[in-house]
PDB file of C-alpha atoms in Angstrom:
ATOM      1  CA  UNK A   1     -15.692 -19.354  -8.039  1.00 96.00           C
ATOM      2  CA  UNK A   2     -12.442 -18.221  -9.658  1.00 97.00           C
ATOM      3  CA  UNK A   3      -9.247 -16.937  -8.069  1.00 98.00           C
ATOM      4  CA  UNK A   4      -5.822 -15.688  -9.143  1.00 97.00           C
ATOM      5  CA  UNK A   5      -3.366 -18.264  -7.840  1.00 97.00           C
ATOM      6  CA  UNK A   6       0.399 -18.550  -7.819  1.00 97.00           C
ATOM      7  CA  UNK A   7       1.082 -22.045  -9.158  1.00 97.00           C
ATOM      8  CA  UNK A   8       4.869 -21.788  -9.594  1.00 97.00           C
ATOM      9  CA  UNK A   9       7.462 -19.375  -8.244  1.00 96.00           C
ATOM     10  CA  UNK A  10       8.665 -16.803 -10.774  1.00 96.00           C
ATOM     11  CA  UNK A  11       9.209 -13.072 -11.164  1.00 95.00           C
ATOM     12  CA  UNK A  12       7.234 -13.312 -14.411  1.00 96.00           C
ATOM     13  CA  UNK A  13       3.497 -13.164 -13.659  1.00 94.00           C
ATOM     14  CA  UNK A  14       2.688 -14.952 -16.912  1.00 95.00           C
ATOM     15  CA  UNK A  15       4.676 -17.926 -15.632  1.00 96.00           C
ATOM     16  CA  UNK A  16       3.653 -17.743 -11.974  1.00 97.00           C
ATOM     17  CA  UNK A  17      -0.061 -16.956 -12.060  1.00 97.00           C
ATOM     18  CA  UNK A  18      -3.210 -18.632 -13.317  1.00 97.00           C
ATOM     19  CA  UNK A  19      -6.916 -17.900 -12.965  1.00 97.00           C
ATOM     20  CA  UNK A  20      -8.308 -21.150 -11.573  1.00 97.00           C
ATOM     21  CA  UNK A  21     -11.598 -22.462 -10.172  1.00 97.00           C
ATOM     22  CA  UNK A  22     -11.538 -22.819  -6.374  1.00 96.00           C
ATOM     23  CA  UNK A  23     -14.123 -23.767  -3.800  1.00 94.00           C
ATOM     24  CA  UNK A  24     -16.402 -20.929  -2.736  1.00 94.00           C
ATOM     25  CA  UNK A  25     -16.829 -20.447   1.020  1.00 93.00           C
ATOM     26  CA  UNK A  26     -20.179 -21.958   1.933  1.00 90.00           C
ATOM     27  CA  UNK A  27     -20.909 -19.855   5.011  1.00 94.00           C
ATOM     28  CA  UNK A  28     -19.415 -16.942   6.881  1.00 96.00           C
ATOM     29  CA  UNK A  29     -17.299 -18.241   9.733  1.00 95.00           C
ATOM     30  CA  UNK A  30     -17.964 -17.170  13.310  1.00 97.00           C
ATOM     31  CA  UNK A  31     -16.661 -13.621  13.811  1.00 97.00           C
ATOM     32  CA  UNK A  32     -16.246 -13.130  10.070  1.00 97.00           C
ATOM     33  CA  UNK A  33     -17.910 -11.505   7.086  1.00 97.00           C
ATOM     34  CA  UNK A  34     -18.309 -13.263   3.760  1.00 98.00           C
ATOM     35  CA  UNK A  35     -17.631 -10.629   1.104  1.00 97.00           C
ATOM     36  CA  UNK A  36     -18.147 -10.583  -2.659  1.00 98.00           C
ATOM     37  CA  UNK A  37     -15.014  -8.926  -4.020  1.00 97.00           C
ATOM     38  CA  UNK A  38     -15.395  -5.888  -6.287  1.00 97.00           C
ATOM     39  CA  UNK A  39     -11.831  -4.527  -6.322  1.00 95.00           C
ATOM     40  CA  UNK A  40      -8.436  -5.535  -4.931  1.00 92.00           C
ATOM     41  CA  UNK A  41      -5.327  -3.656  -3.931  1.00 86.00           C
ATOM     42  CA  UNK A  42      -2.092  -4.752  -5.635  1.00 85.00           C
ATOM     43  CA  UNK A  43       1.017  -4.356  -3.475  1.00 82.00           C
ATOM     44  CA  UNK A  44       4.688  -5.296  -3.277  1.00 81.00           C
ATOM     45  CA  UNK A  45       4.019  -8.185  -0.910  1.00 87.00           C
ATOM     46  CA  UNK A  46       2.207 -10.054  -3.674  1.00 92.00           C
ATOM     47  CA  UNK A  47       5.266  -9.857  -5.932  1.00 91.00           C
ATOM     48  CA  UNK A  48       7.381 -11.269  -3.095  1.00 93.00           C
ATOM     49  CA  UNK A  49       4.936 -14.120  -2.503  1.00 95.00           C
ATOM     50  CA  UNK A  50       4.995 -14.856  -6.216  1.00 95.00           C
ATOM     51  CA  UNK A  51       8.775 -15.329  -6.042  1.00 96.00           C
ATOM     52  CA  UNK A  52       8.867 -17.144  -2.669  1.00 95.00           C
ATOM     53  CA  UNK A  53      10.773 -14.193  -1.192  1.00 94.00           C
ATOM     54  CA  UNK A  54       8.271 -13.227   1.512  1.00 92.00           C
ATOM     55  CA  UNK A  55       9.218 -13.991   5.124  1.00 90.00           C
ATOM     56  CA  UNK A  56       6.090 -16.095   5.701  1.00 87.00           C
ATOM     57  CA  UNK A  57       6.275 -19.251   3.602  1.00 89.00           C
ATOM     58  CA  UNK A  58       3.254 -21.162   2.323  1.00 86.00           C
ATOM     59  CA  UNK A  59       2.854 -24.129   0.017  1.00 91.00           C
ATOM     60  CA  UNK A  60       1.685 -23.729  -3.567  1.00 95.00           C
ATOM     61  CA  UNK A  61      -0.814 -22.998  -4.923  1.00 95.00           C
ATOM     62  CA  UNK A  62      -1.420 -19.656  -3.194  1.00 95.00           C
ATOM     63  CA  UNK A  63      -4.385 -17.379  -3.784  1.00 97.00           C
ATOM     64  CA  UNK A  64      -2.794 -13.935  -3.798  1.00 96.00           C
ATOM     65  CA  UNK A  65      -4.237 -10.609  -2.642  1.00 94.00           C
ATOM     66  CA  UNK A  66      -3.863  -8.820   0.674  1.00 91.00           C
ATOM     67  CA  UNK A  67      -6.811  -6.410   0.683  1.00 92.00           C
ATOM     68  CA  UNK A  68     -10.115  -5.956  -1.081  1.00 94.00           C
ATOM     69  CA  UNK A  69     -13.308  -3.965  -1.245  1.00 95.00           C
ATOM     70  CA  UNK A  70     -16.629  -5.679  -1.687  1.00 97.00           C
ATOM     71  CA  UNK A  71     -20.214  -6.280  -0.648  1.00 98.00           C
ATOM     72  CA  UNK A  72     -21.136  -8.239   2.479  1.00 98.00           C
ATOM     73  CA  UNK A  73     -23.170 -11.290   1.425  1.00 98.00           C
ATOM     74  CA  UNK A  74     -23.319 -13.002   4.834  1.00 98.00           C
ATOM     75  CA  UNK A  75     -22.622 -11.979   8.429  1.00 98.00           C
ATOM     76  CA  UNK A  76     -21.093 -14.626  10.692  1.00 97.00           C
ATOM     77  CA  UNK A  77     -22.361 -15.357  14.189  1.00 96.00           C
ATOM     78  CA  UNK A  78     -21.073 -13.032  16.871  1.00 96.00           C
ATOM     79  CA  UNK A  79     -20.608 -10.127  14.463  1.00 97.00           C
ATOM     80  CA  UNK A  80     -22.310  -6.808  15.175  1.00 95.00           C
ATOM     81  CA  UNK A  81     -22.422  -3.544  13.249  1.00 95.00           C
ATOM     82  CA  UNK A  82     -22.580  -5.033   9.755  1.00 97.00           C
ATOM     83  CA  UNK A  83     -25.445  -6.026   7.481  1.00 97.00           C
ATOM     84  CA  UNK A  84     -25.794  -7.875   4.205  1.00 98.00           C
ATOM     85  CA  UNK A  85     -25.297  -5.332   1.414  1.00 97.00           C
ATOM     86  CA  UNK A  86     -22.745  -3.166   3.256  1.00 98.00           C
ATOM     87  CA  UNK A  87     -19.805  -1.915   1.178  1.00 97.00           C
ATOM     88  CA  UNK A  88     -16.664  -2.771   3.143  1.00 96.00           C
ATOM     89  CA  UNK A  89     -12.899  -2.886   2.923  1.00 94.00           C
ATOM     90  CA  UNK A  90     -10.778  -5.524   4.609  1.00 93.00           C
ATOM     91  CA  UNK A  91      -7.292  -7.008   4.698  1.00 88.00           C
ATOM     92  CA  UNK A  92      -6.274 -10.643   4.744  1.00 87.00           C
ATOM     93  CA  UNK A  93      -5.031 -13.500   2.601  1.00 90.00           C
ATOM     94  CA  UNK A  94      -6.608 -14.727  -0.626  1.00 94.00           C
ATOM     95  CA  UNK A  95      -8.311 -11.544  -1.781  1.00 96.00           C
ATOM     96  CA  UNK A  96      -7.710 -12.110  -5.505  1.00 97.00           C
ATOM     97  CA  UNK A  97     -10.880 -14.189  -5.659  1.00 97.00           C
ATOM     98  CA  UNK A  98     -14.577 -13.679  -6.204  1.00 98.00           C
ATOM     99  CA  UNK A  99     -15.422 -14.183  -2.513  1.00 98.00           C
ATOM    100  CA  UNK A 100     -13.312 -13.843   0.626  1.00 97.00           C
ATOM    101  CA  UNK A 101     -13.720 -14.233   4.394  1.00 96.00           C
ATOM    102  CA  UNK A 102     -12.693 -11.251   6.536  1.00 96.00           C
ATOM    103  CA  UNK A 103     -12.451 -11.246  10.353  1.00 95.00           C
ATOM    104  CA  UNK A 104     -14.971  -8.540  11.207  1.00 95.00           C
ATOM    105  CA  UNK A 105     -12.748  -6.735  13.728  1.00 92.00           C
ATOM    106  CA  UNK A 106     -10.445  -5.542  10.923  1.00 87.00           C
ATOM    107  CA  UNK A 107     -13.101  -4.508   8.410  1.00 94.00           C
ATOM    108  CA  UNK A 108     -13.937  -0.898   7.588  1.00 92.00           C
ATOM    109  CA  UNK A 109     -17.457   0.017   6.497  1.00 95.00           C
ATOM    110  CA  UNK A 110     -17.457   2.444   3.561  1.00 94.00           C
ATOM    111  CA  UNK A 111     -19.964   4.975   2.334  1.00 93.00           C
ATOM    112  CA  UNK A 112     -22.280   3.113  -0.059  1.00 93.00           C
ATOM    113  CA  UNK A 113     -21.554   5.681  -2.777  1.00 92.00           C
ATOM    114  CA  UNK A 114     -17.775   5.076  -2.600  1.00 90.00           C
ATOM    115  CA  UNK A 115     -16.017   3.914  -5.745  1.00 91.00           C
ATOM    116  CA  UNK A 116     -14.574   0.487  -4.805  1.00 92.00           C
ATOM    117  CA  UNK A 117     -11.709   0.916  -7.262  1.00 87.00           C
ATOM    118  CA  UNK A 118     -10.193   3.634  -5.067  1.00 80.00           C
ATOM    119  CA  UNK A 119     -10.847   2.016  -1.708  1.00 79.00           C
ATOM    120  CA  UNK A 120      -8.233  -0.806  -1.637  1.00 64.00           C
ATOM    121  CA  UNK A 121      -5.415   1.665  -0.975  1.00 73.00           C
ATOM    122  CA  UNK A 122      -6.672   2.072   2.619  1.00 74.00           C
ATOM    123  CA  UNK A 123      -4.127  -0.545   3.716  1.00 75.00           C
ATOM    124  CA  UNK A 124      -1.333   1.665   2.390  1.00 84.00           C
ATOM    125  CA  UNK A 125      -2.779   4.732   4.114  1.00 88.00           C
ATOM    126  CA  UNK A 126      -2.759   2.973   7.478  1.00 87.00           C
ATOM    127  CA  UNK A 127       0.882   1.981   6.934  1.00 90.00           C
ATOM    128  CA  UNK A 128       1.910   5.566   6.152  1.00 95.00           C
ATOM    129  CA  UNK A 129      -0.144   7.007   9.001  1.00 95.00           C
ATOM    130  CA  UNK A 130       1.480   4.666  11.526  1.00 96.00           C
ATOM    131  CA  UNK A 131       4.956   5.377  10.190  1.00 97.00           C
ATOM    132  CA  UNK A 132       4.643   9.160  10.085  1.00 98.00           C
ATOM    133  CA  UNK A 133       2.431   9.981  13.054  1.00 97.00           C
ATOM    134  CA  UNK A 134       3.303   7.295  15.582  1.00 97.00           C
ATOM    135  CA  UNK A 135       6.863   6.267  14.690  1.00 97.00           C
ATOM    136  CA  UNK A 136       8.474   9.374  13.169  1.00 97.00           C
ATOM    137  CA  UNK A 137       6.134  11.711  15.095  1.00 97.00           C
ATOM    138  CA  UNK A 138       6.069  14.133  12.164  1.00 98.00           C
ATOM    139  CA  UNK A 139       5.086  17.621  13.326  1.00 97.00           C
ATOM    140  CA  UNK A 140       3.369  20.536  11.645  1.00 98.00           C
ATOM    141  CA  UNK A 141       5.935  22.762   9.927  1.00 97.00           C
ATOM    142  CA  UNK A 142       8.554  20.027   9.555  1.00 98.00           C
ATOM    143  CA  UNK A 143       9.965  18.835   6.234  1.00 98.00           C
ATOM    144  CA  UNK A 144       9.263  15.316   4.990  1.00 98.00           C
ATOM    145  CA  UNK A 145      11.295  13.639   2.232  1.00 98.00           C
ATOM    146  CA  UNK A 146       9.477  10.754   0.515  1.00 98.00           C
ATOM    147  CA  UNK A 147      11.405   8.317  -1.676  1.00 98.00           C
ATOM    148  CA  UNK A 148       9.611   6.154  -4.228  1.00 95.00           C
ATOM    149  CA  UNK A 149       6.952   8.804  -3.883  1.00 96.00           C
ATOM    150  CA  UNK A 150       4.696   7.761  -6.752  1.00 94.00           C
ATOM    151  CA  UNK A 151       4.259   4.169  -5.514  1.00 89.00           C
ATOM    152  CA  UNK A 152       1.442   2.738  -3.448  1.00 86.00           C
ATOM    153  CA  UNK A 153       3.012   3.532  -0.075  1.00 91.00           C
ATOM    154  CA  UNK A 154       4.900   6.647  -1.161  1.00 95.00           C
ATOM    155  CA  UNK A 155       1.817   8.294  -2.655  1.00 94.00           C
ATOM    156  CA  UNK A 156      -0.093   7.866   0.600  1.00 94.00           C
ATOM    157  CA  UNK A 157       2.879   9.253   2.555  1.00 97.00           C
ATOM    158  CA  UNK A 158       2.665  12.461   0.526  1.00 98.00           C
ATOM    159  CA  UNK A 159      -0.999  12.889   1.419  1.00 96.00           C
ATOM    160  CA  UNK A 160      -0.622  11.957   5.090  1.00 97.00           C
ATOM    161  CA  UNK A 161       2.372  14.278   5.348  1.00 98.00           C
ATOM    162  CA  UNK A 162       0.337  17.190   4.021  1.00 98.00           C
ATOM    163  CA  UNK A 163      -2.559  16.394   6.369  1.00 97.00           C
ATOM    164  CA  UNK A 164      -0.107  16.487   9.284  1.00 98.00           C
ATOM    165  CA  UNK A 165       1.053  19.939   8.167  1.00 98.00           C
ATOM    166  CA  UNK A 166       4.490  19.084   6.783  1.00 98.00           C
ATOM    167  CA  UNK A 167       6.317  20.457   3.764  1.00 98.00           C
ATOM    168  CA  UNK A 168       6.658  17.435   1.482  1.00 98.00           C
ATOM    169  CA  UNK A 169       9.563  16.789  -0.868  1.00 98.00           C
ATOM    170  CA  UNK A 170       8.722  13.958  -3.281  1.00 98.00           C
ATOM    171  CA  UNK A 171      11.511  12.037  -4.981  1.00 98.00           C
ATOM    172  CA  UNK A 172      10.958   9.659  -7.899  1.00 96.00           C
ATOM    173  CA  UNK A 173      12.792   8.334 -10.949  1.00 94.00           C
ATOM    174  CA  UNK A 174      11.114  10.133 -13.840  1.00 96.00           C
ATOM    175  CA  UNK A 175       9.016  13.156 -14.745  1.00 96.00           C
ATOM    176  CA  UNK A 176       5.791  11.217 -15.251  1.00 96.00           C
ATOM    177  CA  UNK A 177       5.968   9.856 -11.717  1.00 97.00           C
ATOM    178  CA  UNK A 178       6.753  13.310 -10.375  1.00 97.00           C
ATOM    179  CA  UNK A 179       3.666  14.736 -12.075  1.00 97.00           C
ATOM    180  CA  UNK A 180       1.623  12.229 -10.091  1.00 96.00           C
ATOM    181  CA  UNK A 181       3.346  13.366  -6.886  1.00 97.00           C
ATOM    182  CA  UNK A 182       2.578  16.985  -7.702  1.00 98.00           C
ATOM    183  CA  UNK A 183      -1.113  16.168  -8.184  1.00 96.00           C
ATOM    184  CA  UNK A 184      -1.102  14.488  -4.775  1.00 96.00           C
ATOM    185  CA  UNK A 185       0.107  17.696  -3.125  1.00 97.00           C
ATOM    186  CA  UNK A 186       3.909  17.479  -2.965  1.00 98.00           C
ATOM    187  CA  UNK A 187       5.505  20.883  -2.416  1.00 98.00           C
ATOM    188  CA  UNK A 188       8.838  20.072  -4.087  1.00 98.00           C
ATOM    189  CA  UNK A 189       9.882  17.449  -6.626  1.00 98.00           C
ATOM    190  CA  UNK A 190      13.242  15.713  -7.129  1.00 98.00           C
ATOM    191  CA  UNK A 191      14.162  13.423 -10.009  1.00 98.00           C
ATOM    192  CA  UNK A 192      16.857  11.402  -8.257  1.00 94.00           C
ATOM    193  CA  UNK A 193      18.002   9.821 -11.517  1.00 93.00           C
ATOM    194  CA  UNK A 194      19.042  13.240 -12.791  1.00 95.00           C
ATOM    195  CA  UNK A 195      19.638  15.311  -9.650  1.00 96.00           C
ATOM    196  CA  UNK A 196      21.868  14.902  -6.610  1.00 97.00           C
ATOM    197  CA  UNK A 197      19.358  13.932  -3.943  1.00 97.00           C
ATOM    198  CA  UNK A 198      21.309  15.120  -0.899  1.00 97.00           C
ATOM    199  CA  UNK A 199      22.323  18.447  -2.420  1.00 97.00           C
ATOM    200  CA  UNK A 200      18.864  19.147  -3.802  1.00 97.00           C
ATOM    201  CA  UNK A 201      17.230  18.530  -0.396  1.00 98.00           C
ATOM    202  CA  UNK A 202      19.768  20.833   1.223  1.00 97.00           C
ATOM    203  CA  UNK A 203      19.012  23.476  -1.389  1.00 97.00           C
ATOM    204  CA  UNK A 204      15.254  23.243  -0.886  1.00 98.00           C
ATOM    205  CA  UNK A 205      15.567  23.443   2.916  1.00 97.00           C
ATOM    206  CA  UNK A 206      18.144  26.262   2.949  1.00 96.00           C
ATOM    207  CA  UNK A 207      20.726  23.740   4.160  1.00 96.00           C
ATOM    208  CA  UNK A 208      18.618  22.708   7.164  1.00 96.00           C
ATOM    209  CA  UNK A 209      17.851  19.251   5.805  1.00 97.00           C
ATOM    210  CA  UNK A 210      14.709  17.146   6.072  1.00 98.00           C
ATOM    211  CA  UNK A 211      13.265  16.342   9.493  1.00 98.00           C
ATOM    212  CA  UNK A 212      11.904  12.952   8.400  1.00 98.00           C
ATOM    213  CA  UNK A 213      12.809  10.581   5.572  1.00 98.00           C
ATOM    214  CA  UNK A 214      10.151   8.100   4.434  1.00 98.00           C
ATOM    215  CA  UNK A 215      11.831   5.358   2.401  1.00 96.00           C
ATOM    216  CA  UNK A 216       9.694   2.358   1.348  1.00 91.00           C
ATOM    217  CA  UNK A 217      12.293   1.277  -1.233  1.00 86.00           C
ATOM    218  CA  UNK A 218      15.571   0.848   0.669  1.00 88.00           C
ATOM    219  CA  UNK A 219      17.832   0.993  -2.365  1.00 88.00           C
ATOM    220  CA  UNK A 220      20.837   3.088  -3.366  1.00 93.00           C
ATOM    221  CA  UNK A 221      19.165   6.385  -2.460  1.00 95.00           C
ATOM    222  CA  UNK A 222      18.754   5.513   1.214  1.00 95.00           C
ATOM    223  CA  UNK A 223      22.227   6.723   2.211  1.00 96.00           C
ATOM    224  CA  UNK A 224      22.062  10.131   0.464  1.00 96.00           C
ATOM    225  CA  UNK A 225      18.560  10.610   1.904  1.00 96.00           C
ATOM    226  CA  UNK A 226      19.848   9.944   5.425  1.00 95.00           C
ATOM    227  CA  UNK A 227      22.727  12.335   4.811  1.00 96.00           C
ATOM    228  CA  UNK A 228      20.128  14.948   3.879  1.00 96.00           C
ATOM    229  CA  UNK A 229      18.512  14.746   7.325  1.00 96.00           C
ATOM    230  CA  UNK A 230      18.478  17.691   9.692  1.00 93.00           C
ATOM    231  CA  UNK A 231      20.702  17.164  12.739  1.00 80.00           C
TER     232      UNK A 231
END
């Protein structure tokens, strides 16, 4: 089978990555599902791995990919609740390949009519759900400010925020990205390259400030976002 592998560390994917033949898993391991990959999620972690900047270090070459959607082709011993032919989504290492092994306990079975292209973002949804519901404890009627709101994590934070009943302010760096945020349900939009983030949040909230700031970027807008919090 073929896989997308990082063969040298570089920020340039044309220098770092190659599509190479690798050994196909022969059997599903005990407690695992062997899955034929149909679609993969692309996330920031893969760019860090490509540059050797991720906290967990591995030797080259590395097969990239942290999550994928595909069809179960074999069920390992000890696994219940799955059958060959199931459409599933899972997370783990080496997903940018034609086949991957997933520990069954972390696999989600999808509706067979689901479009696999849209499913790999489930990993991002779980991240946003944990952050907003269980860490920030976002409540109905509160105001949520999302930075980097058009990205993989930010876009899911908008949707989770709305599901939890919050007023969502989406901040991004250009109008095209903000249009995406609006389609996802954001109530207010801020172009933080053109507008003063802190003052605009205060204006939108009648000077009350945001109850929660969701910042997956951690760059120069973190401080003004924190200063825009409600106290």
